[in-house]
Each structure stands twice: as C-alpha cells, then as structure tokens.
JSON list of C-alpha atoms in Angstrom, two decimals:
[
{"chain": "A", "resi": 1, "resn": "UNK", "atom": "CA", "xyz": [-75.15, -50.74, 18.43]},
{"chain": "A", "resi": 2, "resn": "UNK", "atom": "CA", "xyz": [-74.00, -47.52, 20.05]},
{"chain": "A", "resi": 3, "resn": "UNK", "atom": "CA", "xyz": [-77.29, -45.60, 18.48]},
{"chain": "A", "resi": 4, "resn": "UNK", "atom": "CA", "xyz": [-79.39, -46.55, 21.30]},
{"chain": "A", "resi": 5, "resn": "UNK", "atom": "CA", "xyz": [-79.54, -46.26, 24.95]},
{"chain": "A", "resi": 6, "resn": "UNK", "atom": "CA", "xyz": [-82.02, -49.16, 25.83]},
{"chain": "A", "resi": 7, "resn": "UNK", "atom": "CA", "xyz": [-79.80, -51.04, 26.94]},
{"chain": "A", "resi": 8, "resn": "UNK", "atom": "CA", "xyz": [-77.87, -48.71, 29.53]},
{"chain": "A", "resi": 9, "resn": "UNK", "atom": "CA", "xyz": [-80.46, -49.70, 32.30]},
{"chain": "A", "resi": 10, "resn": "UNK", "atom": "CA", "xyz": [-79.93, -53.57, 31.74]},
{"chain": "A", "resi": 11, "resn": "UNK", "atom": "CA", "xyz": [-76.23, -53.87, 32.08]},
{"chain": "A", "resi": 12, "resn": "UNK", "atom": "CA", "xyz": [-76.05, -51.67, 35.07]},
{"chain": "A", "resi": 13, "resn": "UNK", "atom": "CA", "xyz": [-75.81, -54.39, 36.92]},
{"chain": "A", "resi": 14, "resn": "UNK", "atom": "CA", "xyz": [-72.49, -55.77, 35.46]},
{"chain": "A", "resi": 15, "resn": "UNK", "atom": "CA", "xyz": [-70.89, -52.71, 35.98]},
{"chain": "A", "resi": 16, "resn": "UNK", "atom": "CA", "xyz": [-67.99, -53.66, 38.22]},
{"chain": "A", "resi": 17, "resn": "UNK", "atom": "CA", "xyz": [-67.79, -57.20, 36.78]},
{"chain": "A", "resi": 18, "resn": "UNK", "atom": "CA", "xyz": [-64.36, -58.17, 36.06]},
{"chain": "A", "resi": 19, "resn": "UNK", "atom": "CA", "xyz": [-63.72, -58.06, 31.94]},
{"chain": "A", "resi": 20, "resn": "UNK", "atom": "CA", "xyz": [-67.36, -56.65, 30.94]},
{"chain": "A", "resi": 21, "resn": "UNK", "atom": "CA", "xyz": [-66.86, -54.12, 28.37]},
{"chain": "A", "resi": 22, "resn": "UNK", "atom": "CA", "xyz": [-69.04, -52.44, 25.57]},
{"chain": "A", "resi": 23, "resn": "UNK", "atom": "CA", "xyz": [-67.61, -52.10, 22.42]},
{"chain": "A", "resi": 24, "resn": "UNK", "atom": "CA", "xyz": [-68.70, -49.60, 20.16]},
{"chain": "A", "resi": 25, "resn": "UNK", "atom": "CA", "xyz": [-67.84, -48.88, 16.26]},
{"chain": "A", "resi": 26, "resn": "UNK", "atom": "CA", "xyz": [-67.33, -45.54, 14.96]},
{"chain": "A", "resi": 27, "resn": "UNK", "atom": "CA", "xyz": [-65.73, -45.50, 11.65]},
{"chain": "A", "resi": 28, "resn": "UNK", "atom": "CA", "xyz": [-63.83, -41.65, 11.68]},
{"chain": "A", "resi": 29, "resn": "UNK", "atom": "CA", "xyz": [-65.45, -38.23, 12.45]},
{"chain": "A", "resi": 30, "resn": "UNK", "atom": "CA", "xyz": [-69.12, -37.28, 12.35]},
{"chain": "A", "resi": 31, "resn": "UNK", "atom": "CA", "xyz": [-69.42, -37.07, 7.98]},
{"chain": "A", "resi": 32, "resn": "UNK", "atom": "CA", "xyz": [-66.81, -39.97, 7.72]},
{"chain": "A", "resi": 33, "resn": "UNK", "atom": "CA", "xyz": [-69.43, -42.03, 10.30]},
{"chain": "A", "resi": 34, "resn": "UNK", "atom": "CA", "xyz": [-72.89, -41.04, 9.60]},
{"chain": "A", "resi": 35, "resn": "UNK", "atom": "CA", "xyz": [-71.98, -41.92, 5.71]},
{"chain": "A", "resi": 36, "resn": "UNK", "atom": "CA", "xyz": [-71.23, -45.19, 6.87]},
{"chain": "A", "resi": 37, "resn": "UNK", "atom": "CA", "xyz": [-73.47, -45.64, 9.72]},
{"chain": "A", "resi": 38, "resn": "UNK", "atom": "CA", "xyz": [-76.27, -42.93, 8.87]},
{"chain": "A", "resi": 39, "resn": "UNK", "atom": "CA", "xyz": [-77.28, -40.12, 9.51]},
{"chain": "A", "resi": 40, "resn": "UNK", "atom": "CA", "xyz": [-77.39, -38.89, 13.09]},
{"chain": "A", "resi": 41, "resn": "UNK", "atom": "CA", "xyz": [-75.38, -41.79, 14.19]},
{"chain": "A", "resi": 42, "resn": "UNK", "atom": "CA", "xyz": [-71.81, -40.29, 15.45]},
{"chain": "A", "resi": 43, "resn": "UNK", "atom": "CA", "xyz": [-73.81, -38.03, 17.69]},
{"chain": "A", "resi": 44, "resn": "UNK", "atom": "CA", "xyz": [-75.79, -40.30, 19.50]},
{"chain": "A", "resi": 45, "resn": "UNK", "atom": "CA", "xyz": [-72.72, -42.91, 19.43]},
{"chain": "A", "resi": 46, "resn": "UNK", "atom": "CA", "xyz": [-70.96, -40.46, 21.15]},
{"chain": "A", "resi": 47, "resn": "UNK", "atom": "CA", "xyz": [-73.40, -39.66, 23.77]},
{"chain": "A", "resi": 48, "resn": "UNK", "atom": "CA", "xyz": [-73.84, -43.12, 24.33]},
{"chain": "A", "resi": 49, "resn": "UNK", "atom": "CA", "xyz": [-69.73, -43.41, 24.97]},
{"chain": "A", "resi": 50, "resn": "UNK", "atom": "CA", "xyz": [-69.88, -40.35, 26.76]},
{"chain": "A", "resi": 51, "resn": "UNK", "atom": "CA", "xyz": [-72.69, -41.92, 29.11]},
{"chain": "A", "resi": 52, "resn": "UNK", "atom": "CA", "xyz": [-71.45, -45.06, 29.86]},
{"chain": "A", "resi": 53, "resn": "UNK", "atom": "CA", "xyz": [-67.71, -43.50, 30.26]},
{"chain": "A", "resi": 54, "resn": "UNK", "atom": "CA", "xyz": [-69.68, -40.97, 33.22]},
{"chain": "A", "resi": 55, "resn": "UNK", "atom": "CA", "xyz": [-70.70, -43.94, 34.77]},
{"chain": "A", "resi": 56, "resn": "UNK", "atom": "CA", "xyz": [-67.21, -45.88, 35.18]},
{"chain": "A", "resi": 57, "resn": "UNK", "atom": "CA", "xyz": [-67.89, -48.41, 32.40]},
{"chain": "A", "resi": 58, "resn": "UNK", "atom": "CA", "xyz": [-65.20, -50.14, 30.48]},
{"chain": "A", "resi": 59, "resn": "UNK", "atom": "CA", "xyz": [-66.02, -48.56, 26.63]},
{"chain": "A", "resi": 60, "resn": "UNK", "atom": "CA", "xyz": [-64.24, -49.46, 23.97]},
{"chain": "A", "resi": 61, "resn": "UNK", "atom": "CA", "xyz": [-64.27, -48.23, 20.52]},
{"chain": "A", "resi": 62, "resn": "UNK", "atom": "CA", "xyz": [-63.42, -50.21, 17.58]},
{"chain": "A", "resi": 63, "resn": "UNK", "atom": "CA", "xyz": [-62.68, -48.36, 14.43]},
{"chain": "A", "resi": 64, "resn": "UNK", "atom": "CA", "xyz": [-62.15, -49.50, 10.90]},
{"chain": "A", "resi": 65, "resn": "UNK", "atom": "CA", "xyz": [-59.36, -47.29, 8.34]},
{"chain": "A", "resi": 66, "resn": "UNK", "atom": "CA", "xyz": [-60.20, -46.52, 5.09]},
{"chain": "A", "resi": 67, "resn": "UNK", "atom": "CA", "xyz": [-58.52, -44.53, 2.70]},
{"chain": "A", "resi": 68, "resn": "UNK", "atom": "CA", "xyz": [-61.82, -42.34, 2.84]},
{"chain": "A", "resi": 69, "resn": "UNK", "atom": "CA", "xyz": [-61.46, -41.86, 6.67]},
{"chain": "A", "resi": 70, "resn": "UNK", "atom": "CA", "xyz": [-58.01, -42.52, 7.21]},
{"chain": "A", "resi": 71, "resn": "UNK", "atom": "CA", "xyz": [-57.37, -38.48, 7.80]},
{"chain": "A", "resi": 72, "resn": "UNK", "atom": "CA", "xyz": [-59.90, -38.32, 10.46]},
{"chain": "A", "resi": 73, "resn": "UNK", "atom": "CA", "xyz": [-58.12, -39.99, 12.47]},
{"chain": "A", "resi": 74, "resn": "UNK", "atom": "CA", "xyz": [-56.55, -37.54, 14.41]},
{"chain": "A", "resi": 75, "resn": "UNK", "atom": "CA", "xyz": [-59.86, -35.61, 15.08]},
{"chain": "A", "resi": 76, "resn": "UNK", "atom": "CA", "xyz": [-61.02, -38.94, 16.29]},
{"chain": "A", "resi": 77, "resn": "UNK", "atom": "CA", "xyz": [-58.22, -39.62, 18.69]},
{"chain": "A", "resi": 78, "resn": "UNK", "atom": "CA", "xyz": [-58.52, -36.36, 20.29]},
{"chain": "A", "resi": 79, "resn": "UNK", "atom": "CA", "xyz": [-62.29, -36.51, 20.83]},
{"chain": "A", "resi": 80, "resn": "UNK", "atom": "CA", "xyz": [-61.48, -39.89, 22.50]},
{"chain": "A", "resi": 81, "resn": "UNK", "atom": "CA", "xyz": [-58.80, -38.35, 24.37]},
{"chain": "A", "resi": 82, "resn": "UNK", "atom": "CA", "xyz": [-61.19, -35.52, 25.38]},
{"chain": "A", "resi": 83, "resn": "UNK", "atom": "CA", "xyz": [-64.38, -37.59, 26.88]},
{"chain": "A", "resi": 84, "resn": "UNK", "atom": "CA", "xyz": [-61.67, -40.04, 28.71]},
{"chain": "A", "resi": 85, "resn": "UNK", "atom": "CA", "xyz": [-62.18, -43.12, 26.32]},
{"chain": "A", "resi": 86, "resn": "UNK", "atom": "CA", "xyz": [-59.46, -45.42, 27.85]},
{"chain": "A", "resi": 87, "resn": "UNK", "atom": "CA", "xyz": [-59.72, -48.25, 24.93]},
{"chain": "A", "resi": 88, "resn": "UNK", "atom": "CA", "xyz": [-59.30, -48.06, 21.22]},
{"chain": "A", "resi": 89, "resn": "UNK", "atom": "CA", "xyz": [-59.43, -50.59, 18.69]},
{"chain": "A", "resi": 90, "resn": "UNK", "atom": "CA", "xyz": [-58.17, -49.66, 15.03]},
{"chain": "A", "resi": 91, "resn": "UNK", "atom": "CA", "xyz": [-57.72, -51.75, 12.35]},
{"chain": "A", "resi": 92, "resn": "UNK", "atom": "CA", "xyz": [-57.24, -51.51, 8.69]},
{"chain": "A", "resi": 93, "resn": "UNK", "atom": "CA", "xyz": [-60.57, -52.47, 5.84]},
{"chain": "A", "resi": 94, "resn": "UNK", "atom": "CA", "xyz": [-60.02, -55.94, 5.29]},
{"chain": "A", "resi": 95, "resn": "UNK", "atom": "CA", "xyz": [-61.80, -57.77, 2.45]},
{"chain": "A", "resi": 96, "resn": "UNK", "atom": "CA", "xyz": [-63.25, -60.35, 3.94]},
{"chain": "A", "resi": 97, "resn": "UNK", "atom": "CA", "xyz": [-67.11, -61.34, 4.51]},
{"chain": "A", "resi": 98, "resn": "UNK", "atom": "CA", "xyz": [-69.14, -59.19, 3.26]},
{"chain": "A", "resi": 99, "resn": "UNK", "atom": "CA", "xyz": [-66.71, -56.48, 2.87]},
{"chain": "A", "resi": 100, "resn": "UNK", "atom": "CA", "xyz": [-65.33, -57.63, -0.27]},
{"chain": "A", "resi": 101, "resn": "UNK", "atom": "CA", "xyz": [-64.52, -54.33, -1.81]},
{"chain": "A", "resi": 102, "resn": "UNK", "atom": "CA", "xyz": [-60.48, -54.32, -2.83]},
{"chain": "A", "resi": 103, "resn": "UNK", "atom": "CA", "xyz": [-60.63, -50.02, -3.52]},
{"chain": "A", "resi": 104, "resn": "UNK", "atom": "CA", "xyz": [-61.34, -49.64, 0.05]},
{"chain": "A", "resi": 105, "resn": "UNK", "atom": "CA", "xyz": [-57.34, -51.32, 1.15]},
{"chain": "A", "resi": 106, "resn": "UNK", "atom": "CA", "xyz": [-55.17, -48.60, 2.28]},
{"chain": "A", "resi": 107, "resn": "UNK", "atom": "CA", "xyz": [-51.17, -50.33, 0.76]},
{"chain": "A", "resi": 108, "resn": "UNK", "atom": "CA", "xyz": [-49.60, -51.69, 4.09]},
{"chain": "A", "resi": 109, "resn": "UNK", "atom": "CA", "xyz": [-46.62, -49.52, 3.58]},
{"chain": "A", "resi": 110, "resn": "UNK", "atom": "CA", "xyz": [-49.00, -46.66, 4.63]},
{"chain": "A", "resi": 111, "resn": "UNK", "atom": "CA", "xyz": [-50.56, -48.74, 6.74]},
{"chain": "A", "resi": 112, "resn": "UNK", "atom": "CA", "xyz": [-47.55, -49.45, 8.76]},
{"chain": "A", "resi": 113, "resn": "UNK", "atom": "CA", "xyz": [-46.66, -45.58, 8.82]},
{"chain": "A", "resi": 114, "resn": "UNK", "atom": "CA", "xyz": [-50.17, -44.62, 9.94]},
{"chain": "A", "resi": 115, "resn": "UNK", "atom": "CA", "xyz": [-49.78, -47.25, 12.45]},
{"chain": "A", "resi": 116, "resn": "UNK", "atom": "CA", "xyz": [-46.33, -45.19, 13.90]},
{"chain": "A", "resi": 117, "resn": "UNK", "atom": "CA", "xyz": [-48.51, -41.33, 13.78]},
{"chain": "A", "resi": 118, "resn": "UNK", "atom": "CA", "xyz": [-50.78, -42.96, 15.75]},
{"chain": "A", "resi": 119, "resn": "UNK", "atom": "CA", "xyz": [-48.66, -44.40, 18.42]},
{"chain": "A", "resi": 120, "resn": "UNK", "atom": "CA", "xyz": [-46.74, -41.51, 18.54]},
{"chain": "A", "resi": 121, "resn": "UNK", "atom": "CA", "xyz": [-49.51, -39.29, 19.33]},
{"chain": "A", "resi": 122, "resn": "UNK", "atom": "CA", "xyz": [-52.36, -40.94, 20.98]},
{"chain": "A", "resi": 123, "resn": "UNK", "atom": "CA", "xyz": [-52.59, -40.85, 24.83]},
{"chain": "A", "resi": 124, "resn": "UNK", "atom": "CA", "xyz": [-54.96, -44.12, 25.77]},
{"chain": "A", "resi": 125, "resn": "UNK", "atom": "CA", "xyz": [-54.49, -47.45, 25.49]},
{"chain": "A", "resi": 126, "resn": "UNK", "atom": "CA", "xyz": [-54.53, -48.06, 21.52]},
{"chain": "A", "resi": 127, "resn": "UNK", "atom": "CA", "xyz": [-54.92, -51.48, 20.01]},
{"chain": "A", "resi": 128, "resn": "UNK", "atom": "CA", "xyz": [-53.27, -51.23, 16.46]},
{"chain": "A", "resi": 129, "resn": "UNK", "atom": "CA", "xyz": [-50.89, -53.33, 14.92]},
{"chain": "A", "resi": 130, "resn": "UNK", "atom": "CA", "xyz": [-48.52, -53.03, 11.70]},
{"chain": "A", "resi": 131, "resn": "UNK", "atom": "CA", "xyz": [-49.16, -55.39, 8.72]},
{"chain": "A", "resi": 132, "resn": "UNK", "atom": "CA", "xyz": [-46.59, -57.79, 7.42]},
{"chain": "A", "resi": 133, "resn": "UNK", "atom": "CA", "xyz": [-45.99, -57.40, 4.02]},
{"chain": "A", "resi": 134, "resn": "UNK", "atom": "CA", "xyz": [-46.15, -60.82, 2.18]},
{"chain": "A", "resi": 135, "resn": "UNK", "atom": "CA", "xyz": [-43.93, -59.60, -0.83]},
{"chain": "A", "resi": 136, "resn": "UNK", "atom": "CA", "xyz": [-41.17, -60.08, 1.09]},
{"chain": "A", "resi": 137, "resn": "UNK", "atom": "CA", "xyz": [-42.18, -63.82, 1.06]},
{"chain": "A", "resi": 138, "resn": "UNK", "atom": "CA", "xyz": [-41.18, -63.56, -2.75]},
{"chain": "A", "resi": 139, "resn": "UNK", "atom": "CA", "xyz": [-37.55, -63.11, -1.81]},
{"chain": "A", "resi": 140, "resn": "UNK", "atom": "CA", "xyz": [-37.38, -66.32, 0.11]},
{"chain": "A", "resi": 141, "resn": "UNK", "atom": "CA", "xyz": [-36.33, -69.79, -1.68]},
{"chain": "A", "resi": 142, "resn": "UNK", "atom": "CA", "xyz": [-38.01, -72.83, -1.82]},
{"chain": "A", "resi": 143, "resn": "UNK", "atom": "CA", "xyz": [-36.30, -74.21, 0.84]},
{"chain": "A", "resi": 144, "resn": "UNK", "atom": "CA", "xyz": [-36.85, -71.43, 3.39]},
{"chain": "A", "resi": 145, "resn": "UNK", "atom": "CA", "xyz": [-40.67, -71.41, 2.93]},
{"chain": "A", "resi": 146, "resn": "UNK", "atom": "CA", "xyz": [-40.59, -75.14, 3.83]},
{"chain": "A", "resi": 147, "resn": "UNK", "atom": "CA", "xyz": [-39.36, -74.11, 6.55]},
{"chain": "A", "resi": 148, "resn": "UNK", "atom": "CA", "xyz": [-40.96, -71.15, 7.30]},
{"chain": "A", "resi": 149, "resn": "UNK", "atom": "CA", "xyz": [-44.15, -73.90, 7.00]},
{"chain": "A", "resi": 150, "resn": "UNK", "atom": "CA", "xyz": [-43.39, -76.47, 9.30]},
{"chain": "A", "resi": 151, "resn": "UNK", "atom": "CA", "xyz": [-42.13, -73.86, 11.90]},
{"chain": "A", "resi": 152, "resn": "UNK", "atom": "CA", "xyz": [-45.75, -72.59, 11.33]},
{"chain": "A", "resi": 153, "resn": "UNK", "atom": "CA", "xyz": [-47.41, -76.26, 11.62]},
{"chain": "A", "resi": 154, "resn": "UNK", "atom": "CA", "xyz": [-45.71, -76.97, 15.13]},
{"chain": "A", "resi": 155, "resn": "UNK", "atom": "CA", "xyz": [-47.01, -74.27, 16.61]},
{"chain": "A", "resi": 156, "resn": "UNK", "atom": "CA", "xyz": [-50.39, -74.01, 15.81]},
{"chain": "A", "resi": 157, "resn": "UNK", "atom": "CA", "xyz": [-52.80, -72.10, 18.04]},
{"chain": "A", "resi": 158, "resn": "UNK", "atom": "CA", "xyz": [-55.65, -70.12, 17.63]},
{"chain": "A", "resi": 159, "resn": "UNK", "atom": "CA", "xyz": [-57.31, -67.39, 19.95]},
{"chain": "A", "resi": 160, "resn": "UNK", "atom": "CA", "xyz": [-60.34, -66.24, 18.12]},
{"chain": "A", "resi": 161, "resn": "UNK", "atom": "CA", "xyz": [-62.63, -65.77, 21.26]},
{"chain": "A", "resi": 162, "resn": "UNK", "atom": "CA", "xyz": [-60.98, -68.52, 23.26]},
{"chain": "A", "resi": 163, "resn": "UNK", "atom": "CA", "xyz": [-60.72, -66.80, 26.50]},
{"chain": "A", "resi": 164, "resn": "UNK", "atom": "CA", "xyz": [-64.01, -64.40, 26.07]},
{"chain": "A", "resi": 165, "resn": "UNK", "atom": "CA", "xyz": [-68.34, -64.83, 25.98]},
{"chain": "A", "resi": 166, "resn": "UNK", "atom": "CA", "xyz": [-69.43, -62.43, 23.82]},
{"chain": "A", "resi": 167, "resn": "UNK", "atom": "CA", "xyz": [-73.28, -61.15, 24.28]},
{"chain": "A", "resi": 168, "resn": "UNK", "atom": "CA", "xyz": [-75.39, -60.15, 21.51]},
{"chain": "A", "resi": 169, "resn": "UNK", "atom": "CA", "xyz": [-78.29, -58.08, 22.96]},
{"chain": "A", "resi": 170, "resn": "UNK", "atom": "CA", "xyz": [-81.22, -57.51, 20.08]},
{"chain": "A", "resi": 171, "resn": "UNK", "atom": "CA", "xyz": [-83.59, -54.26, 20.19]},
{"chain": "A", "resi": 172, "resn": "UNK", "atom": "CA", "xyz": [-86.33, -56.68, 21.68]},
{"chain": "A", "resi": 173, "resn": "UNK", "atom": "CA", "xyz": [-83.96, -57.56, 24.29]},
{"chain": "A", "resi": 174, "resn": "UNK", "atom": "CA", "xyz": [-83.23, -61.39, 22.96]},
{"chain": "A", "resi": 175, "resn": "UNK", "atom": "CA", "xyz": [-80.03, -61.87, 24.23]},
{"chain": "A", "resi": 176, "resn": "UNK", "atom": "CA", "xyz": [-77.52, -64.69, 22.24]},
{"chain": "A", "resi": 177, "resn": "UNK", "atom": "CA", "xyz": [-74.14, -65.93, 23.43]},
{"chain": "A", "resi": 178, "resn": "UNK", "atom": "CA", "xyz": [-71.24, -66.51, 21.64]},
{"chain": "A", "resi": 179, "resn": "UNK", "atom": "CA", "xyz": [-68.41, -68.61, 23.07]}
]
C-alpha cells in the first residue's frame, strides 16, 4: 500500500521499464481517507506519491466515489494537479465483493454529471467513465433485447488483466504474480 516506503529501494531498478507503474488508492482528501484508510494514512500516501513522482516514476492513483467523499473531489484533483500526478483512476462504490453495502451507491444520473465536472476541470490524464443506466432497458420490447443479446453473444471478449502481470509485493517482501 502507499503507507510505506520499503519498497521504494526494490523497484528502483524497474524504473524506466516500459508499462511499470505503481498504483496507489486514496479514497478523497485527508479526513475523507484516513476514515477509510486510518489515521495518518493520506499523509504518508502522499509523500509516498510525491517521492516516487520526484523520481520519474509512472504513479497512478486509483480512487473510489462515495457519496461521503464525492465533494472532495475537487480538493483531490488539484493536489494531484499540484505534485504533477500524471494518472488518475476514479470510479464509482460498486457493491461487489466484500463491499456489499447498497447506501454507499451514488444514483448514476449524478454519477454521469460528476463524471462531466470532472472532465471539464481536471488537467491530467483522468480515467473515468459514465454509467449506463439499465432502466432504459425497461423501454425496450421483447424482441429488441433478443437482439440486443445475441449482438452481445457474438462478440464476446473479455480484458480483465489480459494484456498486464500484476505484482503483489507483501511487507516481508514475498512477492506473488498475477497474470
């Protein structure tokens, strides 16, 4: 996690490796963050980012929205901006695994219109995407969600980690790959 720096010395090596990035999670500003993360931990997150940024590595931050820290956002984005983060990730509470708490959805109507603020006012690379929303789906016949099905079934695909290794390093430096 971003927390700790014991790992800074190990990866200098993969430095200028082509795709190597660390990804770290900070969930909105410092009270949003240390209540979900603990205490302490935006600070030395951010130091952490703010290290690894100094020395040319590819950080990226990965953020999750809540309706609890959905208006730290801003704050967030310009700290980012400020320390020359080049790569955010932000993405709506989702309940699935072991996040199976329904009061924490934000209604993709706002989502969506969160998702537009955002683009229109952050300056670095922003992953973010607007939700579909399935009640639409209600308005369709029979017929059309046949189709709508099939069309689906043809063109099946899936990229969840198809093209990227991801490394798990624990505290005691046991290292486990993902493919």
């Amino acid at each position: 996690n971003g927390t700790t720096d014991f790992f800074f010395f190990f990866i200098l090596k993969y430095k200028d490796q082509k795709n190597f990035h660390i990804q770290f999670s900070i969930d909105g500003n410092r009270e949003q963050n240390d209540k979900i993360r603990g205490q302490g931990s935006f600070n030395k997150t951010i130091n952490n980012l703010e290290n690894l940024i100094s020395h040319n590595f590819n950080a990226v931050v990965s953020t999750t929205v809540t309706p609890a820290n959905i208006n730290s956002m801003d704050e967030l984005c310009n700290l980012f901006e400020s320390i020359n983060l080049k790569r955010w990730k932000v993405s709506p509470f989702l309940p699935y695994g072991r996040a199976q708490d329904y009061e924490n959805l934000i209604p993709t109507k706002d989502w969506n219109e969160f998702v537009k603020h955002m683009i229109s006012i952050a300056n670095l690379s922003l992953g973010i995407r607007t939700l579909y929303d399935f009640k639409k789906l209600d308005l369709l016949s029979d017929l059309d969600l046949r189709k709508l099905e099939e069309q689906v079934a043809k063109n099946k695909s899936c990229n969840c980690g198809r093209r990227n290794q991801k490394i798990f390093i624990s505290k005691r430096f046991f290292i486990r790959k993902y493919k």
